[in-house]
Structures are given as C-alpha cells and as structure tokens.
PDB file of C-alpha atoms in Angstrom:
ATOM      1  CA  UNK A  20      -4.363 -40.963  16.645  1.00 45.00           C
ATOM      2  CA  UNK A  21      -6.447 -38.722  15.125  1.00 44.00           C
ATOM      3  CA  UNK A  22      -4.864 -35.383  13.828  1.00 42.00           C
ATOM      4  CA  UNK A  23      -7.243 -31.734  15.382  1.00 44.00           C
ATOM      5  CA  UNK A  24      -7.204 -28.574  13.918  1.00 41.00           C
ATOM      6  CA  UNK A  25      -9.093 -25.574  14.536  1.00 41.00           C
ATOM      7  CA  UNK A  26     -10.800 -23.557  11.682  1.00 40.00           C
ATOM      8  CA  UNK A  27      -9.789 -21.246   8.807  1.00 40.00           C
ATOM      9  CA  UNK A  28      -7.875 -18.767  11.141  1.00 38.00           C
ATOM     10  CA  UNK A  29      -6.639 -19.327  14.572  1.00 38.00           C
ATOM     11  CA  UNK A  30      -6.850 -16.494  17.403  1.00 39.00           C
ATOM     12  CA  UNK A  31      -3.267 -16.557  19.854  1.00 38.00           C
ATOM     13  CA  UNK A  32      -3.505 -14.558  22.768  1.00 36.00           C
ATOM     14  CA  UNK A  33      -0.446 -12.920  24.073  1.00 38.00           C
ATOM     15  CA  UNK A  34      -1.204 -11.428  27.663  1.00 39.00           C
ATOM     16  CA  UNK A  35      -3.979  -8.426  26.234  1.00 42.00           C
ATOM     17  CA  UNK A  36      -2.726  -8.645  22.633  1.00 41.00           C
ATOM     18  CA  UNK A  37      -4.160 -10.869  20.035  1.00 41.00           C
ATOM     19  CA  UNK A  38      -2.979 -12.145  16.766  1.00 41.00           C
ATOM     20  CA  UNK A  39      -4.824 -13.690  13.707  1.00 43.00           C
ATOM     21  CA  UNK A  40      -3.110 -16.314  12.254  1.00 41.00           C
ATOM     22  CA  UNK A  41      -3.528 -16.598   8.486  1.00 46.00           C
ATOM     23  CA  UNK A  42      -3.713 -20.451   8.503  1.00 46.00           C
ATOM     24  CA  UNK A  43      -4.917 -22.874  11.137  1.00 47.00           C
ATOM     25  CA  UNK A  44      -2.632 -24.390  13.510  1.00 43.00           C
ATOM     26  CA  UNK A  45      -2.629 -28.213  13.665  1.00 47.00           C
ATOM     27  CA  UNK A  46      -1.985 -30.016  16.946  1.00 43.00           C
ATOM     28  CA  UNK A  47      -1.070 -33.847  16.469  1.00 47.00           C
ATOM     29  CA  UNK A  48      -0.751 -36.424  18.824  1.00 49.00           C
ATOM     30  CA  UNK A  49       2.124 -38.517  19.050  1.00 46.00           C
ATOM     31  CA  UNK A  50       1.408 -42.022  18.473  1.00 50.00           C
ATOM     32  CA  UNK A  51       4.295 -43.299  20.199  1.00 51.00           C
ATOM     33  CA  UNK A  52       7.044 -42.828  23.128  1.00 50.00           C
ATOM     34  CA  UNK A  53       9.508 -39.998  21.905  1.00 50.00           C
ATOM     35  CA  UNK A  54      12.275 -42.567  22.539  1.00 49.00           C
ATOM     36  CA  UNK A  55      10.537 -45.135  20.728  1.00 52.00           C
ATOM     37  CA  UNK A  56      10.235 -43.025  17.445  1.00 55.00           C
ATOM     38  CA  UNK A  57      11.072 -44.061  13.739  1.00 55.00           C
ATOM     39  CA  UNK A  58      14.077 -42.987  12.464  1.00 57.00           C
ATOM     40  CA  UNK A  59      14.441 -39.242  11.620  1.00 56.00           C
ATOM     41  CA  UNK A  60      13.060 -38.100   8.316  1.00 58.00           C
ATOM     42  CA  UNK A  61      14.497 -34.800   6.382  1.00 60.00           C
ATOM     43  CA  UNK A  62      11.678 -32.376   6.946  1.00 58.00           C
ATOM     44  CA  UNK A  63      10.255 -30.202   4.404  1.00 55.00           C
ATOM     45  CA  UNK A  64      10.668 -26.792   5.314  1.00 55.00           C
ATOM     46  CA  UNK A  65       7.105 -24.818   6.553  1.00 54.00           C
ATOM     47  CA  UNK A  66       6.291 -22.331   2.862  1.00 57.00           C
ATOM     48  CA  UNK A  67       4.448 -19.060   3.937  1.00 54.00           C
ATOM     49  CA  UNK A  68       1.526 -17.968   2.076  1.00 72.00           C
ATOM     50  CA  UNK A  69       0.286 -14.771   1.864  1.00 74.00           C
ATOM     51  CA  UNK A  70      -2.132 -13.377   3.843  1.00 75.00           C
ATOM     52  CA  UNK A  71      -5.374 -13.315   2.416  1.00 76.00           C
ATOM     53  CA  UNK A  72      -7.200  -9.452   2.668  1.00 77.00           C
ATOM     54  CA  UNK A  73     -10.897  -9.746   2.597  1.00 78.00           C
ATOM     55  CA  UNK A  74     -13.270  -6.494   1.675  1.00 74.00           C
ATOM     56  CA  UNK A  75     -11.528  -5.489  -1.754  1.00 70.00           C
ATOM     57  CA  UNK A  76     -13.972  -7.430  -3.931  1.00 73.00           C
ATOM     58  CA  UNK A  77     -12.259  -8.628  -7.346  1.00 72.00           C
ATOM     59  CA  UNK A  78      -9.281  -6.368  -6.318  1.00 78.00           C
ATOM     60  CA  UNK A  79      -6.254  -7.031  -4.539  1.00 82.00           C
ATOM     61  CA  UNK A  80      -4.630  -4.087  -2.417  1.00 85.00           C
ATOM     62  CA  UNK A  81      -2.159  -4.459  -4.884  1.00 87.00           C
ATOM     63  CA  UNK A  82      -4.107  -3.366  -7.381  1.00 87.00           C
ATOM     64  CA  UNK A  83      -5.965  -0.767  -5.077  1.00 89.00           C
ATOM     65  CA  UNK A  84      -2.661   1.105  -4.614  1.00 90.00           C
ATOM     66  CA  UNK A  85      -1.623   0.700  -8.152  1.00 91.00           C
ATOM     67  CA  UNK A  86      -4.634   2.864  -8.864  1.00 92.00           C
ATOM     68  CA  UNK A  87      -4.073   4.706  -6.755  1.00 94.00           C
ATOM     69  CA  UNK A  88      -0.533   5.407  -7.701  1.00 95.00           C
ATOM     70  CA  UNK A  89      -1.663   6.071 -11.125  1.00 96.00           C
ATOM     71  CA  UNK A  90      -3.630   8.837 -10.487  1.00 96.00           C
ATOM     72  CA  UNK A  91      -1.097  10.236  -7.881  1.00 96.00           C
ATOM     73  CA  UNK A  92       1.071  10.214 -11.554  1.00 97.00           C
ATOM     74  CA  UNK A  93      -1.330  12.054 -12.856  1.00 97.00           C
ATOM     75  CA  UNK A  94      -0.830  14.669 -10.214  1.00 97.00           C
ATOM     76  CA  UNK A  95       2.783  14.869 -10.629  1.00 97.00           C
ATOM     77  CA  UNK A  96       2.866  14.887 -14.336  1.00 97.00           C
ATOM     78  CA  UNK A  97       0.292  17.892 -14.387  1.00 97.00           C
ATOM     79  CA  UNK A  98       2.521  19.926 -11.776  1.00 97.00           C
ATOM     80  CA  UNK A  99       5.377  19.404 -14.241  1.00 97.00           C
ATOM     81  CA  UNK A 100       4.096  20.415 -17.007  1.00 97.00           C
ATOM     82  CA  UNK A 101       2.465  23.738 -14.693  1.00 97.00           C
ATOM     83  CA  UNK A 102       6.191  23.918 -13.697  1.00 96.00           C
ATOM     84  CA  UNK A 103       7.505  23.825 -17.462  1.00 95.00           C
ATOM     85  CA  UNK A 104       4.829  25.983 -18.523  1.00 96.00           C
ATOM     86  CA  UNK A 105       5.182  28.193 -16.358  1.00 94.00           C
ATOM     87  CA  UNK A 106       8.968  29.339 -17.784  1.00 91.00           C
ATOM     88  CA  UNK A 107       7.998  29.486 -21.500  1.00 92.00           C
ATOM     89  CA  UNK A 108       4.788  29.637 -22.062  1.00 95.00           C
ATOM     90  CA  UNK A 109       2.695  31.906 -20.028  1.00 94.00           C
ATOM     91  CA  UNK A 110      -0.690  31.682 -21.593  1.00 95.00           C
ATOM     92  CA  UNK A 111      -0.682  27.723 -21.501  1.00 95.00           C
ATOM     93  CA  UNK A 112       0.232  27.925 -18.209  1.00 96.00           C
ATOM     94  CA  UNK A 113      -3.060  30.053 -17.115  1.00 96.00           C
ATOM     95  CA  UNK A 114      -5.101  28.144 -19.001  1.00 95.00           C
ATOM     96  CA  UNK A 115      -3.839  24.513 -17.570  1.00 96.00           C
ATOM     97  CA  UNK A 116      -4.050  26.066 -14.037  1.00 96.00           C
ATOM     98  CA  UNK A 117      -7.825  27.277 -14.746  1.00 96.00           C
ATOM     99  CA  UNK A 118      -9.000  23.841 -15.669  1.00 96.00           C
ATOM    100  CA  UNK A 119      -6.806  22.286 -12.344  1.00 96.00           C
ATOM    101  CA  UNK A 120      -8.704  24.952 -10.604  1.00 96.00           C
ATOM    102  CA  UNK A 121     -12.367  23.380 -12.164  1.00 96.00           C
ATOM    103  CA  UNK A 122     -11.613  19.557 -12.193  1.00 96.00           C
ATOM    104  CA  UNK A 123     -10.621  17.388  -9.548  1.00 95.00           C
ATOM    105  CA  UNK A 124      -7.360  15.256 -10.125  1.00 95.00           C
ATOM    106  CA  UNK A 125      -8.765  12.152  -8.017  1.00 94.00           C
ATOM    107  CA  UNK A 126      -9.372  10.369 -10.963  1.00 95.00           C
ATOM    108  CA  UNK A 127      -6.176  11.001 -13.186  1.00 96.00           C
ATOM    109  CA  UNK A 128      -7.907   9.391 -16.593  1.00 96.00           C
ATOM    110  CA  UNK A 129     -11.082  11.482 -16.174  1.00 96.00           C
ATOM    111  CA  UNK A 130      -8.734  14.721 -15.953  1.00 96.00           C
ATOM    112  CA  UNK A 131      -6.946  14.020 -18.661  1.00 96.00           C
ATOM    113  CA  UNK A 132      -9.983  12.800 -20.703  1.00 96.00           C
ATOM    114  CA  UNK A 133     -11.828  15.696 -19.807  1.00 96.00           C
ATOM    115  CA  UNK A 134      -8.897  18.218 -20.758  1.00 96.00           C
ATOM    116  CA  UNK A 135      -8.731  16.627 -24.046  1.00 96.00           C
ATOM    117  CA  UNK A 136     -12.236  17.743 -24.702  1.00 95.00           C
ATOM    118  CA  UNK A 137     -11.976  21.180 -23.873  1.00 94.00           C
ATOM    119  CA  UNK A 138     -10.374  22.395 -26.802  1.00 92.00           C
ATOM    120  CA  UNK A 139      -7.583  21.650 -29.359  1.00 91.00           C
ATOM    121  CA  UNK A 140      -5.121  23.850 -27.362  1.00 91.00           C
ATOM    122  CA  UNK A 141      -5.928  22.144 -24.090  1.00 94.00           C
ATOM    123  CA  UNK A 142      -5.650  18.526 -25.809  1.00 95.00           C
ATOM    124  CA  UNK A 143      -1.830  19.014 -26.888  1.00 95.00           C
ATOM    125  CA  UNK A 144      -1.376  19.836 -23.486  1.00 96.00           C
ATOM    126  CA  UNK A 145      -3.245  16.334 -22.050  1.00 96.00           C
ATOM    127  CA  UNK A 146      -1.316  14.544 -24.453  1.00 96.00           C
ATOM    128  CA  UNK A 147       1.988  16.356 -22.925  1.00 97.00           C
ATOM    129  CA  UNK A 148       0.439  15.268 -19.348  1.00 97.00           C
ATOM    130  CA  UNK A 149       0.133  11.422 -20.296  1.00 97.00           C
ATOM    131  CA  UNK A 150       3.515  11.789 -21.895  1.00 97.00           C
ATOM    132  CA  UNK A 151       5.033  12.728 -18.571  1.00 97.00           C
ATOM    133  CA  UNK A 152       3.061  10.480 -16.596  1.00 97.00           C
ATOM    134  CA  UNK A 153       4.304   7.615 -18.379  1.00 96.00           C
ATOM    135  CA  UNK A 154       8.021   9.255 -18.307  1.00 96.00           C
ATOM    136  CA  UNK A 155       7.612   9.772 -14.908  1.00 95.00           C
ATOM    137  CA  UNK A 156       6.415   6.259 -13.989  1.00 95.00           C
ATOM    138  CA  UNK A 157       9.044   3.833 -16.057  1.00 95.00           C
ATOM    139  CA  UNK A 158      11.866   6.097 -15.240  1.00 94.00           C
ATOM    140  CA  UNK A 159      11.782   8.773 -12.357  1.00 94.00           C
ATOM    141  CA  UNK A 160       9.712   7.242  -9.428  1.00 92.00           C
ATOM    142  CA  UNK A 161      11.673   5.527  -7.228  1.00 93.00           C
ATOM    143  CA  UNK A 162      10.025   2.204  -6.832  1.00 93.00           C
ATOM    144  CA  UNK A 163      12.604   0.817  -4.195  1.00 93.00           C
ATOM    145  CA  UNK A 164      12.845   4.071  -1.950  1.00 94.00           C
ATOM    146  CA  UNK A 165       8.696   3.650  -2.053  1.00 92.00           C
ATOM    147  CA  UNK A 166       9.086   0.145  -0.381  1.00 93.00           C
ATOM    148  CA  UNK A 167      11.829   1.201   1.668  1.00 96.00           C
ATOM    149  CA  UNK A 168       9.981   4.240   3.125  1.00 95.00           C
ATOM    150  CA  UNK A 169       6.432   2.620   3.460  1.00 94.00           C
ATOM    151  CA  UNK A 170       8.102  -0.270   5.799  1.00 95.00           C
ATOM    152  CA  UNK A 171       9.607   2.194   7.774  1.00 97.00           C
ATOM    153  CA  UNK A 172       6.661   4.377   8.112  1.00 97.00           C
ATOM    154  CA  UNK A 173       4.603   0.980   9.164  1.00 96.00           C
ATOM    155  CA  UNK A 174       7.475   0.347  11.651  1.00 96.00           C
ATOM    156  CA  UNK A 175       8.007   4.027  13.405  1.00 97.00           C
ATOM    157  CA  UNK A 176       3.867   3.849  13.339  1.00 96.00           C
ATOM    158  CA  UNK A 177       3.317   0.598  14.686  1.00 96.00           C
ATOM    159  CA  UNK A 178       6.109   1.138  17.445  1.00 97.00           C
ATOM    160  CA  UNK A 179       4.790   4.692  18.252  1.00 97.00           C
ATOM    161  CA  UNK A 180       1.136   2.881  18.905  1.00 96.00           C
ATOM    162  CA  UNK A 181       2.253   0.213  20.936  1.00 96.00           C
ATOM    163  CA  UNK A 182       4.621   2.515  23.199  1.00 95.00           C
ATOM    164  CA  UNK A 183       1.514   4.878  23.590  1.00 93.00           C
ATOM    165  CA  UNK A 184      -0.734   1.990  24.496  1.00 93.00           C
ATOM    166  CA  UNK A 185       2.168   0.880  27.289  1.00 93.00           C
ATOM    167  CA  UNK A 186       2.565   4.021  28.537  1.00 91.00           C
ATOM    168  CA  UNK A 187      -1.719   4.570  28.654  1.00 89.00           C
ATOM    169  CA  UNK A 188      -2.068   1.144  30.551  1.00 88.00           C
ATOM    170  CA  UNK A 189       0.506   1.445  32.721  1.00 86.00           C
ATOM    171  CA  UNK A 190      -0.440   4.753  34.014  1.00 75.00           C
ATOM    172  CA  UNK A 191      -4.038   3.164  34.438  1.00 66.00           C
ATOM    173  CA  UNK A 192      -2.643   0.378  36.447  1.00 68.00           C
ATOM    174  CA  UNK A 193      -0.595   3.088  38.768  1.00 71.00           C
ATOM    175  CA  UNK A 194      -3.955   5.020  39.658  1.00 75.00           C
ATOM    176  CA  UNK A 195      -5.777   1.956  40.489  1.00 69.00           C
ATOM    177  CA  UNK A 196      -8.227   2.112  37.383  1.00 63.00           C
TER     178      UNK A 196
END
C-alpha cells in the first residue's frame, strides 16, 4: 500500500498543549497480517536532525549569539582595563571612562574602532582592550559553565511557565470560567 505523510512539519496535540515537530511523521500501512510478516530485519536506528530556526536570514542563532558574545567581550575587556587603570594610572583611567561615558559598547568593534581614532593616547589603550578581549575569550570565559547555566536557566524558566499556566487554569476551572 501506499505510504502517507503529512507536510514539512507536523502539529501533535497534547490535551491544550501543542508541539511542532521538526520533520513530518509518516504513517504506513501494513501490507500484510502481523503474524504473516517477513523475517525480522536489523533496523537502522531513527538520526535526529536539528531543528531548523527560520527568521535569522543568512545567520544561524549560532552565529547571532556569537556576536553577540563578542561584543559582551568587549564589555568585559573594557571594565578590566577601567579596573587596572584605575590602580596605576589615574589619568588613563578618566579619560577611558569619559569616552565609555560618550560611546555606546553595543557594538564592541565600533568602540574600539572609534577609540582608536580619538587620539594616540586613547589608541594604546584600544589596542590594550582587544588584547584582553582576546585573552579573555581563549582563556578566562568559561565556555562549559555557559552551557551548563543557559540549560538550566531554560529548564527553571520553562518549568516556572508551565506551573504558572497550571495553577492559572486550574483556578479558572474552580470558579466556573
């Protein structure tokens, strides 16, 4: 018999709660009696993909947060070197924290660009900034704590939603709404 499928994503409802599957489920009919089947064949084992994430054009959110990180290093390395500053050199200090105080630090290469331009004395210290940056990024950050703490903030979030959502509904249902 003919094999159905549905189309590129398949909606499952469970009770109020849906779920997007990222590939289609395929139904097939079985041509025969169970008892009357061929002989069992090793199975391949099902391979997840990945889920595909529409809306970031050319981008993947990969590379959306790795921007994103690397002007968040920007951040850090310039509130280092205000920290490092701050101890020795006094002057350099003021001056750094005047031009944080005029430029945003949303876009970390801008910053930096733009502090190199400001003078000769404000483009050792934009060198010093991508030095830490880069410092910072290969050897400090801690890549694995990251992952570790972003699943658990999904997982106290998501669980804090869906006990809200419970607690919301089920009130609803007790007052007859």
């Amino acid at each position: 018999m003919a094999s159905t499928s549905t189309s590129s994503s398949t909606l499952l409802s469970l009770s109020n709660i849906f779920f997007i599957s990222p590939t289609p489920i395929r139904f097939r009919a079985s041509p025969s009696l169970p008892w009357k089947q061929k002989p069992h064949r090793r199975r391949t084992p099902l391979r997840c993909q990945k889920m595909y994430v529409p809306g970031f054009g050319e981008a993947s959110p990969e590379a959306k947060a790795g921007r994103n990180l690397h002007n968040f290093f920007t951040y850090v390395a310039v509130r280092i070197v205000l920290a490092q500053l701050e101890s020795y050199n006094p002057e350099a200090y003021r001056e750094l924290m005047e031009f944080v105080e005029r430029n945003s630090l949303n876009d970390g290469d801008e910053f930096c660009a733009n502090l190199m331009r400001e003078s000769s004395r404000h483009k050792g210290l934009a060198l010093r900034i991508l030095e830490v940056r880069s410092a910072y990024c290969k050897n400090d950050f801690e890549w694995d704590n990251l992952k570790r703490l972003a699943s658990k903030i999904v997982d106290e979030s998501n669980t804090r939603l869906m006990r809200d959502y419970v607690l919301e509904t089920s009130h609803d249902v007790e007052n007859g709404k």
